[in-house]
């Protein structure tokens, strides 16, 4: 089952890389729908249709994953 | 330091700690904590959130450990920077030595030529003369 609520996460451009965000989205694609947008100082990622089972954790886990990808890229 | 909602919030002065050091320290804790970075004019904001519910004491301890790790990485980065030239020199010399050996092969030496005389049996190289052979 999916939850219809949307989560929006902001990633500061000076701290997180776009490549890392895109790579993380690719790996998480089965768990939610992702939409990336770019503003002046940050990237925004909207998560929707999130799997109910992981709804409470997905934001934190995704942020960690993006950080790990940023550091390793 | 600010503790709220199982999260410690730190403000890191960029004049003191580099982003690389923040990344390094963050990576150490990434399996134990949820880590979120942001930036303001004050510096880099680091939010450390427990993957389980943690007490105030535990969160304070985590803050201390993170700051220690930050210092550790800052020192590592500083040492790496100071030793960069000598490290490059050592590596260059090592590579040049290796290239020197392989250059010998490129100029026509084959192992059958046995330039160092390794294939010669010891007895033939240093063998006893006829008189020594007859002695018992």
mmCIF file of C-alpha atoms in Angstrom:
data_model
loop_
_atom_site.group_PDB
_atom_site.id
_atom_site.type_symbol
_atom_site.label_atom_id
_atom_site.label_comp_id
_atom_site.label_asym_id
_atom_site.label_seq_id
_atom_site.Cartn_x
_atom_site.Cartn_y
_atom_site.Cartn_z
ATOM 1 C CA UNK A 1 0.000 0.000 0.000
ATOM 2 C CA UNK A 2 1.152 3.553 -0.616
ATOM 3 C CA UNK A 3 0.638 6.720 1.355
ATOM 4 C CA UNK A 4 -0.559 9.709 -0.639
ATOM 5 C CA UNK A 5 1.197 12.256 1.558
ATOM 6 C CA UNK A 6 4.175 13.998 -0.086
ATOM 7 C CA UNK A 7 7.515 14.644 1.570
ATOM 8 C CA UNK A 8 9.796 17.414 0.361
ATOM 9 C CA UNK A 9 13.509 17.357 1.168
ATOM 10 C CA UNK A 10 15.890 20.230 0.494
ATOM 11 C CA UNK A 11 19.577 19.696 -0.199
ATOM 12 C CA UNK A 12 21.927 22.658 -0.036
ATOM 13 C CA UNK A 13 23.864 22.894 -3.313
ATOM 14 C CA UNK A 14 27.132 23.642 -1.560
ATOM 15 C CA UNK A 15 26.880 20.462 0.498
ATOM 16 C CA UNK A 16 25.174 17.906 -1.728
ATOM 17 C CA UNK A 17 25.839 17.061 -5.361
ATOM 18 C CA UNK A 18 23.139 16.705 -8.013
ATOM 19 C CA UNK A 19 24.800 13.534 -9.291
ATOM 20 C CA UNK A 20 24.568 12.037 -5.813
ATOM 21 C CA UNK A 21 20.874 12.907 -5.543
ATOM 22 C CA UNK A 22 20.115 11.406 -8.950
ATOM 23 C CA UNK A 23 22.061 8.251 -8.103
ATOM 24 C CA UNK A 24 20.161 7.914 -4.832
ATOM 25 C CA UNK A 25 16.822 8.406 -6.587
ATOM 26 C CA UNK A 26 17.727 5.608 -9.005
ATOM 27 C CA UNK A 27 18.371 3.260 -6.112
ATOM 28 C CA UNK A 28 15.221 4.237 -4.214
ATOM 29 C CA UNK A 29 12.925 4.287 -7.221
ATOM 30 C CA UNK A 30 10.907 1.256 -6.157
ATOM 31 C CA UNK A 31 9.936 2.772 -2.810
ATOM 32 C CA UNK A 32 8.363 6.064 -3.926
ATOM 33 C CA UNK A 33 7.943 8.489 -6.796
ATOM 34 C CA UNK A 34 10.653 11.117 -6.957
ATOM 35 C CA UNK A 35 10.756 14.530 -8.542
ATOM 36 C CA UNK A 36 13.909 16.660 -8.440
ATOM 37 C CA UNK A 37 13.853 20.404 -8.919
ATOM 38 C CA UNK A 38 16.601 22.974 -8.743
ATOM 39 C CA UNK A 39 16.399 26.335 -7.050
ATOM 40 C CA UNK A 40 19.069 28.994 -6.628
ATOM 41 C CA UNK A 41 20.734 27.573 -3.512
ATOM 42 C CA UNK A 42 19.236 24.125 -3.147
ATOM 43 C CA UNK A 43 17.919 21.027 -4.832
ATOM 44 C CA UNK A 44 14.422 19.991 -3.871
ATOM 45 C CA UNK A 45 13.279 16.389 -3.953
ATOM 46 C CA UNK A 46 9.582 15.604 -3.710
ATOM 47 C CA UNK A 47 8.653 12.102 -2.633
ATOM 48 C CA UNK A 48 5.124 10.888 -3.323
ATOM 49 C CA UNK A 49 3.267 7.570 -3.435
ATOM 50 C CA UNK A 50 5.529 6.361 -0.677
ATOM 51 C CA UNK A 51 5.390 2.735 0.373
ATOM 52 C CA UNK A 52 3.451 2.703 3.656
ATOM 53 C CA UNK A 53 5.831 0.289 5.351
ATOM 54 C CA UNK A 54 8.797 2.618 5.091
ATOM 55 C CA UNK A 55 7.014 5.955 5.231
ATOM 56 C CA UNK A 56 8.328 6.900 8.681
ATOM 57 C CA UNK A 57 11.937 6.190 7.789
ATOM 58 C CA UNK A 58 12.324 7.051 4.139
ATOM 59 C CA UNK A 59 13.196 10.717 4.586
ATOM 60 C CA UNK A 60 16.034 10.023 7.023
ATOM 61 C CA UNK A 61 17.323 7.018 5.105
ATOM 62 C CA UNK A 62 17.233 8.864 1.807
ATOM 63 C CA UNK A 63 19.137 11.847 3.243
ATOM 64 C CA UNK A 64 21.806 9.523 4.616
ATOM 65 C CA UNK A 65 22.054 7.766 1.288
ATOM 66 C CA UNK A 66 22.468 11.023 -0.616
ATOM 67 C CA UNK A 67 25.132 12.168 1.863
ATOM 68 C CA UNK A 68 27.028 8.895 1.477
ATOM 69 C CA UNK A 69 26.847 9.196 -2.316
ATOM 70 C CA UNK A 70 28.025 12.816 -2.159
ATOM 71 C CA UNK A 71 31.025 11.916 -0.006
ATOM 72 C CA UNK A 72 32.001 8.966 -2.172
ATOM 73 C CA UNK A 73 31.616 10.653 -5.544
ATOM 74 C CA UNK B 1 24.400 22.461 20.904
ATOM 75 C CA UNK B 2 20.676 21.975 20.685
ATOM 76 C CA UNK B 3 18.786 18.778 21.399
ATOM 77 C CA UNK B 4 15.270 18.306 20.096
ATOM 78 C CA UNK B 5 13.282 15.364 18.726
ATOM 79 C CA UNK B 6 16.091 12.799 19.237
ATOM 80 C CA UNK B 7 18.403 15.107 17.292
ATOM 81 C CA UNK B 8 21.524 17.066 18.124
ATOM 82 C CA UNK B 9 22.126 20.212 16.126
ATOM 83 C CA UNK B 10 25.661 21.543 15.757
ATOM 84 C CA UNK B 11 26.933 24.649 14.040
ATOM 85 C CA UNK B 12 30.381 24.142 12.558
ATOM 86 C CA UNK B 13 32.588 27.163 11.919
ATOM 87 C CA UNK B 14 33.935 26.837 8.373
ATOM 88 C CA UNK B 15 36.990 28.915 9.231
ATOM 89 C CA UNK B 16 38.014 26.208 11.672
ATOM 90 C CA UNK B 17 36.770 22.971 10.058
ATOM 91 C CA UNK B 18 36.694 22.317 6.333
ATOM 92 C CA UNK B 19 33.778 20.725 4.497
ATOM 93 C CA UNK B 20 36.029 17.755 3.816
ATOM 94 C CA UNK B 21 36.473 17.262 7.566
ATOM 95 C CA UNK B 22 32.689 17.468 8.072
ATOM 96 C CA UNK B 23 32.192 14.849 5.365
ATOM 97 C CA UNK B 24 34.828 12.620 6.919
ATOM 98 C CA UNK B 25 33.349 12.834 10.394
ATOM 99 C CA UNK B 26 29.818 12.359 9.041
ATOM 100 C CA UNK B 27 30.810 9.223 7.159
ATOM 101 C CA UNK B 28 32.101 7.650 10.367
ATOM 102 C CA UNK B 29 28.676 7.933 11.976
ATOM 103 C CA UNK B 30 26.442 7.365 8.984
ATOM 104 C CA UNK B 31 25.595 3.787 9.904
ATOM 105 C CA UNK B 32 24.669 4.701 13.486
ATOM 106 C CA UNK B 33 22.917 8.032 12.948
ATOM 107 C CA UNK B 34 20.835 9.929 10.461
ATOM 108 C CA UNK B 35 22.889 12.923 9.376
ATOM 109 C CA UNK B 36 21.591 16.015 7.652
ATOM 110 C CA UNK B 37 23.725 18.966 6.560
ATOM 111 C CA UNK B 38 22.683 22.516 5.863
ATOM 112 C CA UNK B 39 24.385 25.869 5.599
ATOM 113 C CA UNK B 40 23.774 29.355 6.899
ATOM 114 C CA UNK B 41 25.917 32.462 7.364
ATOM 115 C CA UNK B 42 26.868 31.088 10.774
ATOM 116 C CA UNK B 43 28.406 27.970 9.277
ATOM 117 C CA UNK B 44 27.589 24.362 8.436
ATOM 118 C CA UNK B 45 24.607 23.010 10.339
ATOM 119 C CA UNK B 46 24.962 19.341 11.224
ATOM 120 C CA UNK B 47 21.894 17.492 12.511
ATOM 121 C CA UNK B 48 22.645 14.128 14.107
ATOM 122 C CA UNK B 49 19.538 12.039 14.714
ATOM 123 C CA UNK B 50 19.510 8.713 16.488
ATOM 124 C CA UNK B 51 18.280 5.701 14.532
ATOM 125 C CA UNK B 52 16.745 4.601 17.818
ATOM 126 C CA UNK B 53 15.397 6.732 20.639
ATOM 127 C CA UNK B 54 18.372 8.093 22.594
ATOM 128 C CA UNK B 55 18.605 9.753 25.991
ATOM 129 C CA UNK B 56 19.881 13.276 26.443
ATOM 130 C CA UNK B 57 23.120 11.894 27.851
ATOM 131 C CA UNK B 58 23.600 9.633 24.868
ATOM 132 C CA UNK B 59 23.007 12.504 22.480
ATOM 133 C CA UNK B 60 25.504 14.667 24.334
ATOM 134 C CA UNK B 61 28.029 11.853 24.096
ATOM 135 C CA UNK B 62 27.388 11.589 20.350
ATOM 136 C CA UNK B 63 27.968 15.303 19.968
ATOM 137 C CA UNK B 64 31.331 14.946 21.746
ATOM 138 C CA UNK B 65 32.328 11.978 19.607
ATOM 139 C CA UNK B 66 31.388 13.791 16.426
ATOM 140 C CA UNK B 67 33.449 16.835 17.372
ATOM 141 C CA UNK B 68 36.400 14.585 18.195
ATOM 142 C CA UNK B 69 36.112 12.921 14.832
ATOM 143 C CA UNK B 70 35.921 16.329 13.187
ATOM 144 C CA UNK B 71 39.191 17.258 14.838
ATOM 145 C CA UNK B 72 40.712 13.938 13.822
ATOM 146 C CA UNK B 73 39.835 14.501 10.172
ATOM 147 C CA UNK B 74 41.050 18.084 10.276
ATOM 148 C CA UNK B 75 44.425 16.856 11.487
ATOM 149 C CA UNK B 76 44.551 14.138 8.821
ATOM 150 C CA UNK B 77 43.784 16.655 6.100
ATOM 151 C CA UNK B 78 46.412 19.048 7.437
ATOM 152 C CA UNK B 79 49.075 16.314 7.585
ATOM 153 C CA UNK B 80 48.197 15.105 4.106
ATOM 154 C CA UNK B 81 48.583 18.641 2.795
ATOM 155 C CA UNK B 82 51.942 19.117 4.541
ATOM 156 C CA UNK B 83 53.307 15.796 3.309
ATOM 157 C CA UNK B 84 51.912 16.034 -0.198
ATOM 158 C CA UNK B 85 55.179 16.900 -1.951
ATOM 159 C CA UNK B 86 57.290 14.256 -0.271
ATOM 160 C CA UNK B 87 54.574 11.636 -0.826
ATOM 161 C CA UNK B 88 54.446 12.466 -4.519
ATOM 162 C CA UNK B 89 58.245 12.276 -4.675
ATOM 163 C CA UNK B 90 58.305 8.827 -3.053
ATOM 164 C CA UNK B 91 55.585 7.513 -5.351
ATOM 165 C CA UNK B 92 57.291 8.996 -8.431
ATOM 166 C CA UNK B 93 60.572 7.351 -7.482
ATOM 167 C CA UNK B 94 58.846 4.015 -6.944
ATOM 168 C CA UNK B 95 57.146 4.246 -10.324
ATOM 169 C CA UNK B 96 60.356 5.321 -12.047
ATOM 170 C CA UNK B 97 62.184 2.324 -10.561
ATOM 171 C CA UNK B 98 59.495 -0.013 -11.866
ATOM 172 C CA UNK B 99 59.603 1.619 -15.280
ATOM 173 C CA UNK B 100 63.393 1.185 -15.229
ATOM 174 C CA UNK B 101 63.053 -2.602 -14.843
ATOM 175 C CA UNK B 102 60.410 -2.927 -17.538
ATOM 176 C CA UNK B 103 62.466 -0.704 -19.846
ATOM 177 C CA UNK B 104 65.153 -3.409 -19.678
ATOM 178 C CA UNK B 105 62.646 -5.882 -21.079
ATOM 179 C CA UNK B 106 61.565 -3.517 -23.782
ATOM 180 C CA UNK B 107 65.160 -3.149 -25.019
ATOM 181 C CA UNK B 108 65.406 -6.845 -25.894
ATOM 182 C CA UNK B 109 66.349 -8.757 -22.719
ATOM 183 C CA UNK B 110 64.573 -12.066 -22.355
ATOM 184 C CA UNK B 111 64.599 -14.333 -19.331
ATOM 185 C CA UNK B 112 66.443 -16.952 -21.418
ATOM 186 C CA UNK B 113 69.415 -14.590 -21.651
ATOM 187 C CA UNK B 114 69.730 -14.868 -17.856
ATOM 188 C CA UNK B 115 71.607 -11.609 -17.366
ATOM 189 C CA UNK B 116 72.027 -12.165 -13.614
ATOM 190 C CA UNK B 117 73.159 -15.743 -13.937
ATOM 191 C CA UNK B 118 70.334 -17.094 -11.843
ATOM 192 C CA UNK B 119 69.868 -20.235 -13.917
ATOM 193 C CA UNK B 120 73.503 -21.339 -13.520
ATOM 194 C CA UNK B 121 73.715 -24.223 -10.985
ATOM 195 C CA UNK B 122 75.633 -23.378 -7.858
ATOM 196 C CA UNK B 123 78.138 -26.122 -8.472
ATOM 197 C CA UNK B 124 78.982 -24.763 -11.889
ATOM 198 C CA UNK B 125 79.275 -21.232 -10.566
ATOM 199 C CA UNK B 126 81.279 -21.927 -7.421
ATOM 200 C CA UNK B 127 82.108 -25.583 -8.036
ATOM 201 C CA UNK B 128 85.024 -27.338 -6.288
ATOM 202 C CA UNK B 129 88.186 -27.901 -8.360
ATOM 203 C CA UNK B 130 89.358 -31.454 -9.138
ATOM 204 C CA UNK B 131 91.674 -31.695 -6.071
ATOM 205 C CA UNK B 132 88.895 -30.740 -3.659
ATOM 206 C CA UNK B 133 86.581 -33.259 -5.237
ATOM 207 C CA UNK B 134 89.012 -36.086 -4.562
ATOM 208 C CA UNK B 135 89.342 -35.181 -0.864
ATOM 209 C CA UNK B 136 87.120 -37.044 1.507
#
